[in-house]
Amino acid sequence: MSGKVFVDANYRFIAAYQEVNARIAQRQQSLALYVALTGTLLAGLLALHRGSGSEQLPVEWLAFGFPLASLCLAFLNYKSERAITNLRAFLSSLERLEDSHLKLPSYNTDPRWAHGVNKVRRFHDLTCATLASGANSIGLGVILQLYPARIAEHAWLIAPLCIASLASIGALLIIPRWSYRPANEDPIGH
């Protein structure tokens, strides 16, 4: 028996694909967390409005929860996208061992397959951006409607809230730029 021990490429391939699936599941969990958090923020705004002494509570600060949650969603999506891209590049290198990509279909190496999956995954990013747009708009609208006097006292808050909201939505829309592309695919993905 030889003293050399190594892990076969098939096992590495399977392990990397399991990690890709775990990262995809994390993206879905991030989205569920975001929906739960923004729902909780809205419920808090409504509950505070009905309570006694609500005119004394600093509800305008709760408004920052909406863009903060959207920014966190963008950060988590970026982290997942970069991890998936790295793993798929590793998988592509395994698919190319001994030029096997020339003999077998290669999901991560052939641009036709890789580009198609990127187009489908773009819907996740669009869903996130749409939810962030809606949640930020609804949150700001509820605050303006329920607490007009508080917002009038702190009108300067509107600009940073809008800027942070737009920044998070913009980040969610540009994340696909970092999606995996095979080495032989052009950067535009055609």
mmCIF file of N, CA, C and O in Angstrom, residues 19-20 22-28 30 73-89 114 117-126 128 171-181:
data_model
loop_
_atom_site.group_PDB
_atom_site.id
_atom_site.type_symbol
_atom_site.label_atom_id
_atom_site.label_comp_id
_atom_site.label_asym_id
_atom_site.label_seq_id
_atom_site.Cartn_x
_atom_site.Cartn_y
_atom_site.Cartn_z
ATOM 1 N N GLU A 19 -21.709 21.932 -1.877
ATOM 2 C CA GLU A 19 -21.470 23.282 -1.353
ATOM 3 C C GLU A 19 -22.215 24.327 -2.182
ATOM 4 O O GLU A 19 -22.767 25.281 -1.632
ATOM 5 N N VAL A 20 -22.256 24.169 -3.506
ATOM 6 C CA VAL A 20 -23.036 25.086 -4.350
ATOM 7 C C VAL A 20 -24.502 25.049 -3.936
ATOM 8 O O VAL A 20 -25.145 26.097 -3.772
ATOM 9 N N ALA A 22 -25.723 24.236 -1.057
ATOM 10 C CA ALA A 22 -25.856 24.877 0.260
ATOM 11 C C ALA A 22 -25.876 26.399 0.109
ATOM 12 O O ALA A 22 -26.659 27.085 0.782
ATOM 13 N N ARG A 23 -25.049 26.943 -0.768
ATOM 14 C CA ARG A 23 -25.016 28.404 -0.983
ATOM 15 C C ARG A 23 -26.313 28.894 -1.623
ATOM 16 O O ARG A 23 -26.797 29.972 -1.305
ATOM 17 N N ILE A 24 -26.871 28.114 -2.534
ATOM 18 C CA ILE A 24 -28.148 28.482 -3.149
ATOM 19 C C ILE A 24 -29.242 28.476 -2.086
ATOM 20 O O ILE A 24 -30.082 29.388 -2.036
ATOM 21 N N ALA A 25 -29.216 27.492 -1.209
ATOM 22 C CA ALA A 25 -30.192 27.444 -0.111
ATOM 23 C C ALA A 25 -30.020 28.650 0.815
ATOM 24 O O ALA A 25 -31.010 29.226 1.283
ATOM 25 N N GLN A 26 -28.787 29.070 1.053
ATOM 26 C CA GLN A 26 -28.543 30.244 1.885
ATOM 27 C C GLN A 26 -29.120 31.499 1.246
ATOM 28 O O GLN A 26 -29.640 32.375 1.944
ATOM 29 N N ARG A 27 -29.031 31.599 -0.074
ATOM 30 C CA ARG A 27 -29.630 32.758 -0.760
ATOM 31 C C ARG A 27 -31.131 32.796 -0.528
ATOM 32 O O ARG A 27 -31.709 33.848 -0.286
ATOM 33 N N GLN A 28 -31.770 31.639 -0.606
ATOM 34 C CA GLN A 28 -33.213 31.574 -0.369
ATOM 35 C C GLN A 28 -33.539 31.909 1.076
ATOM 36 O O GLN A 28 -34.523 32.598 1.354
ATOM 37 N N SER A 30 -31.819 33.868 3.015
ATOM 38 C CA SER A 30 -31.616 35.311 3.168
ATOM 39 C C SER A 30 -32.860 36.073 2.716
ATOM 40 O O SER A 30 -33.265 37.049 3.349
ATOM 41 N N LEU A 73 -29.412 42.344 2.869
ATOM 42 C CA LEU A 73 -29.793 41.378 1.845
ATOM 43 C C LEU A 73 -28.818 41.448 0.668
ATOM 44 O O LEU A 73 -28.379 40.423 0.145
ATOM 45 N N ALA A 74 -28.463 42.657 0.257
ATOM 46 C CA ALA A 74 -27.504 42.816 -0.847
ATOM 47 C C ALA A 74 -26.144 42.226 -0.469
ATOM 48 O O ALA A 74 -25.520 41.529 -1.280
ATOM 49 N N PHE A 75 -25.677 42.476 0.757
ATOM 50 C CA PHE A 75 -24.395 41.927 1.196
ATOM 51 C C PHE A 75 -24.422 40.396 1.214
ATOM 52 O O PHE A 75 -23.485 39.743 0.773
ATOM 53 N N LEU A 76 -25.499 39.835 1.738
ATOM 54 C CA LEU A 76 -25.616 38.378 1.802
ATOM 55 C C LEU A 76 -25.704 37.770 0.400
ATOM 56 O O LEU A 76 -25.105 36.720 0.138
ATOM 57 N N ASN A 77 -26.445 38.426 -0.501
ATOM 58 C CA ASN A 77 -26.518 37.922 -1.877
ATOM 59 C C ASN A 77 -25.164 38.002 -2.572
ATOM 60 O O ASN A 77 -24.786 37.106 -3.320
ATOM 61 N N TYR A 78 -24.440 39.087 -2.332
ATOM 62 C CA TYR A 78 -23.106 39.223 -2.927
ATOM 63 C C TYR A 78 -22.185 38.121 -2.423
ATOM 64 O O TYR A 78 -21.465 37.489 -3.197
ATOM 65 N N LYS A 79 -22.218 37.890 -1.111
ATOM 66 C CA LYS A 79 -21.380 36.842 -0.523
ATOM 67 C C LYS A 79 -21.697 35.482 -1.151
ATOM 68 O O LYS A 79 -20.799 34.743 -1.548
ATOM 69 N N SER A 80 -22.974 35.180 -1.280
ATOM 70 C CA SER A 80 -23.378 33.907 -1.870
ATOM 71 C C SER A 80 -22.959 33.823 -3.332
ATOM 72 O O SER A 80 -22.481 32.778 -3.789
ATOM 73 N N GLU A 81 -23.149 34.905 -4.067
ATOM 74 C CA GLU A 81 -22.789 34.913 -5.489
ATOM 75 C C GLU A 81 -21.300 34.682 -5.686
ATOM 76 O O GLU A 81 -20.881 33.918 -6.558
ATOM 77 N N ARG A 82 -20.483 35.331 -4.885
ATOM 78 C CA ARG A 82 -19.034 35.152 -4.999
ATOM 79 C C ARG A 82 -18.629 33.722 -4.636
ATOM 80 O O ARG A 82 -17.769 33.135 -5.274
ATOM 81 N N ALA A 83 -19.261 33.160 -3.605
ATOM 82 C CA ALA A 83 -18.947 31.781 -3.216
ATOM 83 C C ALA A 83 -19.355 30.806 -4.322
ATOM 84 O O ALA A 83 -18.589 29.897 -4.669
ATOM 85 N N ILE A 84 -20.540 31.000 -4.884
ATOM 86 C CA ILE A 84 -21.014 30.127 -5.965
ATOM 87 C C ILE A 84 -20.103 30.256 -7.187
ATOM 88 O O ILE A 84 -19.757 29.257 -7.825
ATOM 89 N N THR A 85 -19.706 31.473 -7.509
ATOM 90 C CA THR A 85 -18.812 31.697 -8.649
ATOM 91 C C THR A 85 -17.485 30.968 -8.440
ATOM 92 O O THR A 85 -16.980 30.309 -9.355
ATOM 93 N N ASN A 86 -16.932 31.065 -7.259
ATOM 94 C CA ASN A 86 -15.670 30.397 -6.957
ATOM 95 C C ASN A 86 -15.822 28.875 -7.058
ATOM 96 O O ASN A 86 -14.980 28.189 -7.647
ATOM 97 N N LEU A 87 -16.900 28.361 -6.503
ATOM 98 C CA LEU A 87 -17.132 26.916 -6.554
ATOM 99 C C LEU A 87 -17.346 26.426 -7.988
ATOM 100 O O LEU A 87 -16.839 25.366 -8.374
ATOM 101 N N ARG A 88 -18.076 27.194 -8.775
ATOM 102 C CA ARG A 88 -18.314 26.781 -10.160
ATOM 103 C C ARG A 88 -17.031 26.839 -10.992
ATOM 104 O O ARG A 88 -16.831 26.032 -11.897
ATOM 105 N N ALA A 89 -16.142 27.780 -10.689
ATOM 106 C CA ALA A 89 -14.847 27.815 -11.372
ATOM 107 C C ALA A 89 -14.037 26.561 -11.017
ATOM 108 O O ALA A 89 -13.379 25.958 -11.876
ATOM 109 N N ALA A 114 -23.725 27.381 -18.870
ATOM 110 C CA ALA A 114 -23.425 28.360 -17.821
ATOM 111 C C ALA A 114 -24.205 29.656 -18.026
ATOM 112 O O ALA A 114 -24.740 30.234 -17.079
ATOM 113 N N VAL A 117 -27.956 29.138 -17.059
ATOM 114 C CA VAL A 117 -28.239 29.125 -15.623
ATOM 115 C C VAL A 117 -28.105 30.531 -15.036
ATOM 116 O O VAL A 117 -28.856 30.909 -14.143
ATOM 117 N N ASN A 118 -27.184 31.331 -15.547
ATOM 118 C CA ASN A 118 -27.059 32.713 -15.066
ATOM 119 C C ASN A 118 -28.305 33.524 -15.394
ATOM 120 O O ASN A 118 -28.747 34.348 -14.600
ATOM 121 N N LYS A 119 -28.872 33.290 -16.576
ATOM 122 C CA LYS A 119 -30.098 34.007 -16.955
ATOM 123 C C LYS A 119 -31.248 33.632 -16.025
ATOM 124 O O LYS A 119 -32.019 34.491 -15.609
ATOM 125 N N VAL A 120 -31.342 32.359 -15.685
ATOM 126 C CA VAL A 120 -32.411 31.909 -14.793
ATOM 127 C C VAL A 120 -32.197 32.459 -13.390
ATOM 128 O O VAL A 120 -33.133 32.920 -12.737
ATOM 129 N N ARG A 121 -30.961 32.440 -12.922
ATOM 130 C CA ARG A 121 -30.666 32.919 -11.568
ATOM 131 C C ARG A 121 -30.867 34.419 -11.448
ATOM 132 O O ARG A 121 -31.049 34.944 -10.355
ATOM 133 N N ARG A 122 -30.866 35.131 -12.562
ATOM 134 C CA ARG A 122 -31.096 36.581 -12.554
ATOM 135 C C ARG A 122 -32.475 36.897 -11.970
ATOM 136 O O ARG A 122 -32.665 37.945 -11.370
ATOM 137 N N PHE A 123 -33.423 35.973 -12.105
ATOM 138 C CA PHE A 123 -34.754 36.206 -11.546
ATOM 139 C C PHE A 123 -34.722 36.311 -10.026
ATOM 140 O O PHE A 123 -35.519 37.032 -9.435
ATOM 141 N N HIS A 124 -33.813 35.608 -9.391
ATOM 142 C CA HIS A 124 -33.665 35.750 -7.936
ATOM 143 C C HIS A 124 -33.245 37.175 -7.595
ATOM 144 O O HIS A 124 -33.791 37.789 -6.674
ATOM 145 N N ASP A 125 -32.287 37.693 -8.346
ATOM 146 C CA ASP A 125 -31.818 39.057 -8.095
ATOM 147 C C ASP A 125 -32.914 40.083 -8.372
ATOM 148 O O ASP A 125 -33.061 41.056 -7.637
ATOM 149 N N LEU A 126 -33.679 39.867 -9.429
ATOM 150 C CA LEU A 126 -34.799 40.768 -9.723
ATOM 151 C C LEU A 126 -35.877 40.690 -8.644
ATOM 152 O O LEU A 126 -36.462 41.709 -8.260
ATOM 153 N N CYS A 128 -35.354 39.964 -5.476
ATOM 154 C CA CYS A 128 -34.812 40.677 -4.318
ATOM 155 C C CYS A 128 -34.917 42.191 -4.501
ATOM 156 O O CYS A 128 -35.314 42.910 -3.571
ATOM 157 N N ALA A 171 -27.401 47.854 -5.642
ATOM 158 C CA ALA A 171 -26.470 46.754 -5.363
ATOM 159 C C ALA A 171 -27.095 45.410 -5.739
ATOM 160 O O ALA A 171 -26.431 44.556 -6.321
ATOM 161 N N LEU A 172 -28.363 45.237 -5.406
ATOM 162 C CA LEU A 172 -29.041 43.983 -5.746
ATOM 163 C C LEU A 172 -29.115 43.781 -7.261
ATOM 164 O O LEU A 172 -29.060 42.649 -7.739
ATOM 165 N N LEU A 173 -29.228 44.868 -8.006
ATOM 166 C CA LEU A 173 -29.324 44.759 -9.460
ATOM 167 C C LEU A 173 -27.974 44.516 -10.151
ATOM 168 O O LEU A 173 -27.942 43.969 -11.249
ATOM 169 N N ILE A 174 -26.872 44.920 -9.506
ATOM 170 C CA ILE A 174 -25.567 44.718 -10.166
ATOM 171 C C ILE A 174 -24.866 43.434 -9.727
ATOM 172 O O ILE A 174 -23.863 43.060 -10.326
ATOM 173 N N ILE A 175 -25.390 42.750 -8.734
ATOM 174 C CA ILE A 175 -24.763 41.501 -8.272
ATOM 175 C C ILE A 175 -24.563 40.492 -9.413
ATOM 176 O O ILE A 175 -23.528 39.824 -9.459
ATOM 177 N N PRO A 176 -25.490 40.382 -10.371
ATOM 178 C CA PRO A 176 -25.269 39.408 -11.454
ATOM 179 C C PRO A 176 -23.999 39.646 -12.272
ATOM 180 O O PRO A 176 -23.533 38.746 -12.966
ATOM 181 N N ARG A 177 -23.410 40.813 -12.182
ATOM 182 C CA ARG A 177 -22.152 41.061 -12.905
ATOM 183 C C ARG A 177 -21.042 40.137 -12.424
ATOM 184 O O ARG A 177 -20.063 39.918 -13.130
ATOM 185 N N TRP A 178 -21.189 39.643 -11.195
ATOM 186 C CA TRP A 178 -20.162 38.769 -10.630
ATOM 187 C C TRP A 178 -20.537 37.299 -10.741
ATOM 188 O O TRP A 178 -19.900 36.454 -10.128
ATOM 189 N N SER A 179 -21.548 36.991 -11.540
ATOM 190 C CA SER A 179 -21.930 35.597 -11.734
ATOM 191 C C SER A 179 -20.824 34.860 -12.479
ATOM 192 O O SER A 179 -20.073 35.454 -13.259
ATOM 193 N N TYR A 180 -20.774 33.586 -12.267
ATOM 194 C CA TYR A 180 -19.759 32.749 -12.900
ATOM 195 C C TYR A 180 -19.900 32.768 -14.419
ATOM 196 O O TYR A 180 -21.007 32.714 -14.964
ATOM 197 N N ARG A 181 -18.762 32.862 -15.094
ATOM 198 C CA ARG A 181 -18.682 32.728 -16.545
ATOM 199 C C ARG A 181 -17.514 31.805 -16.866
ATOM 200 O O ARG A 181 -16.437 31.973 -16.296
#
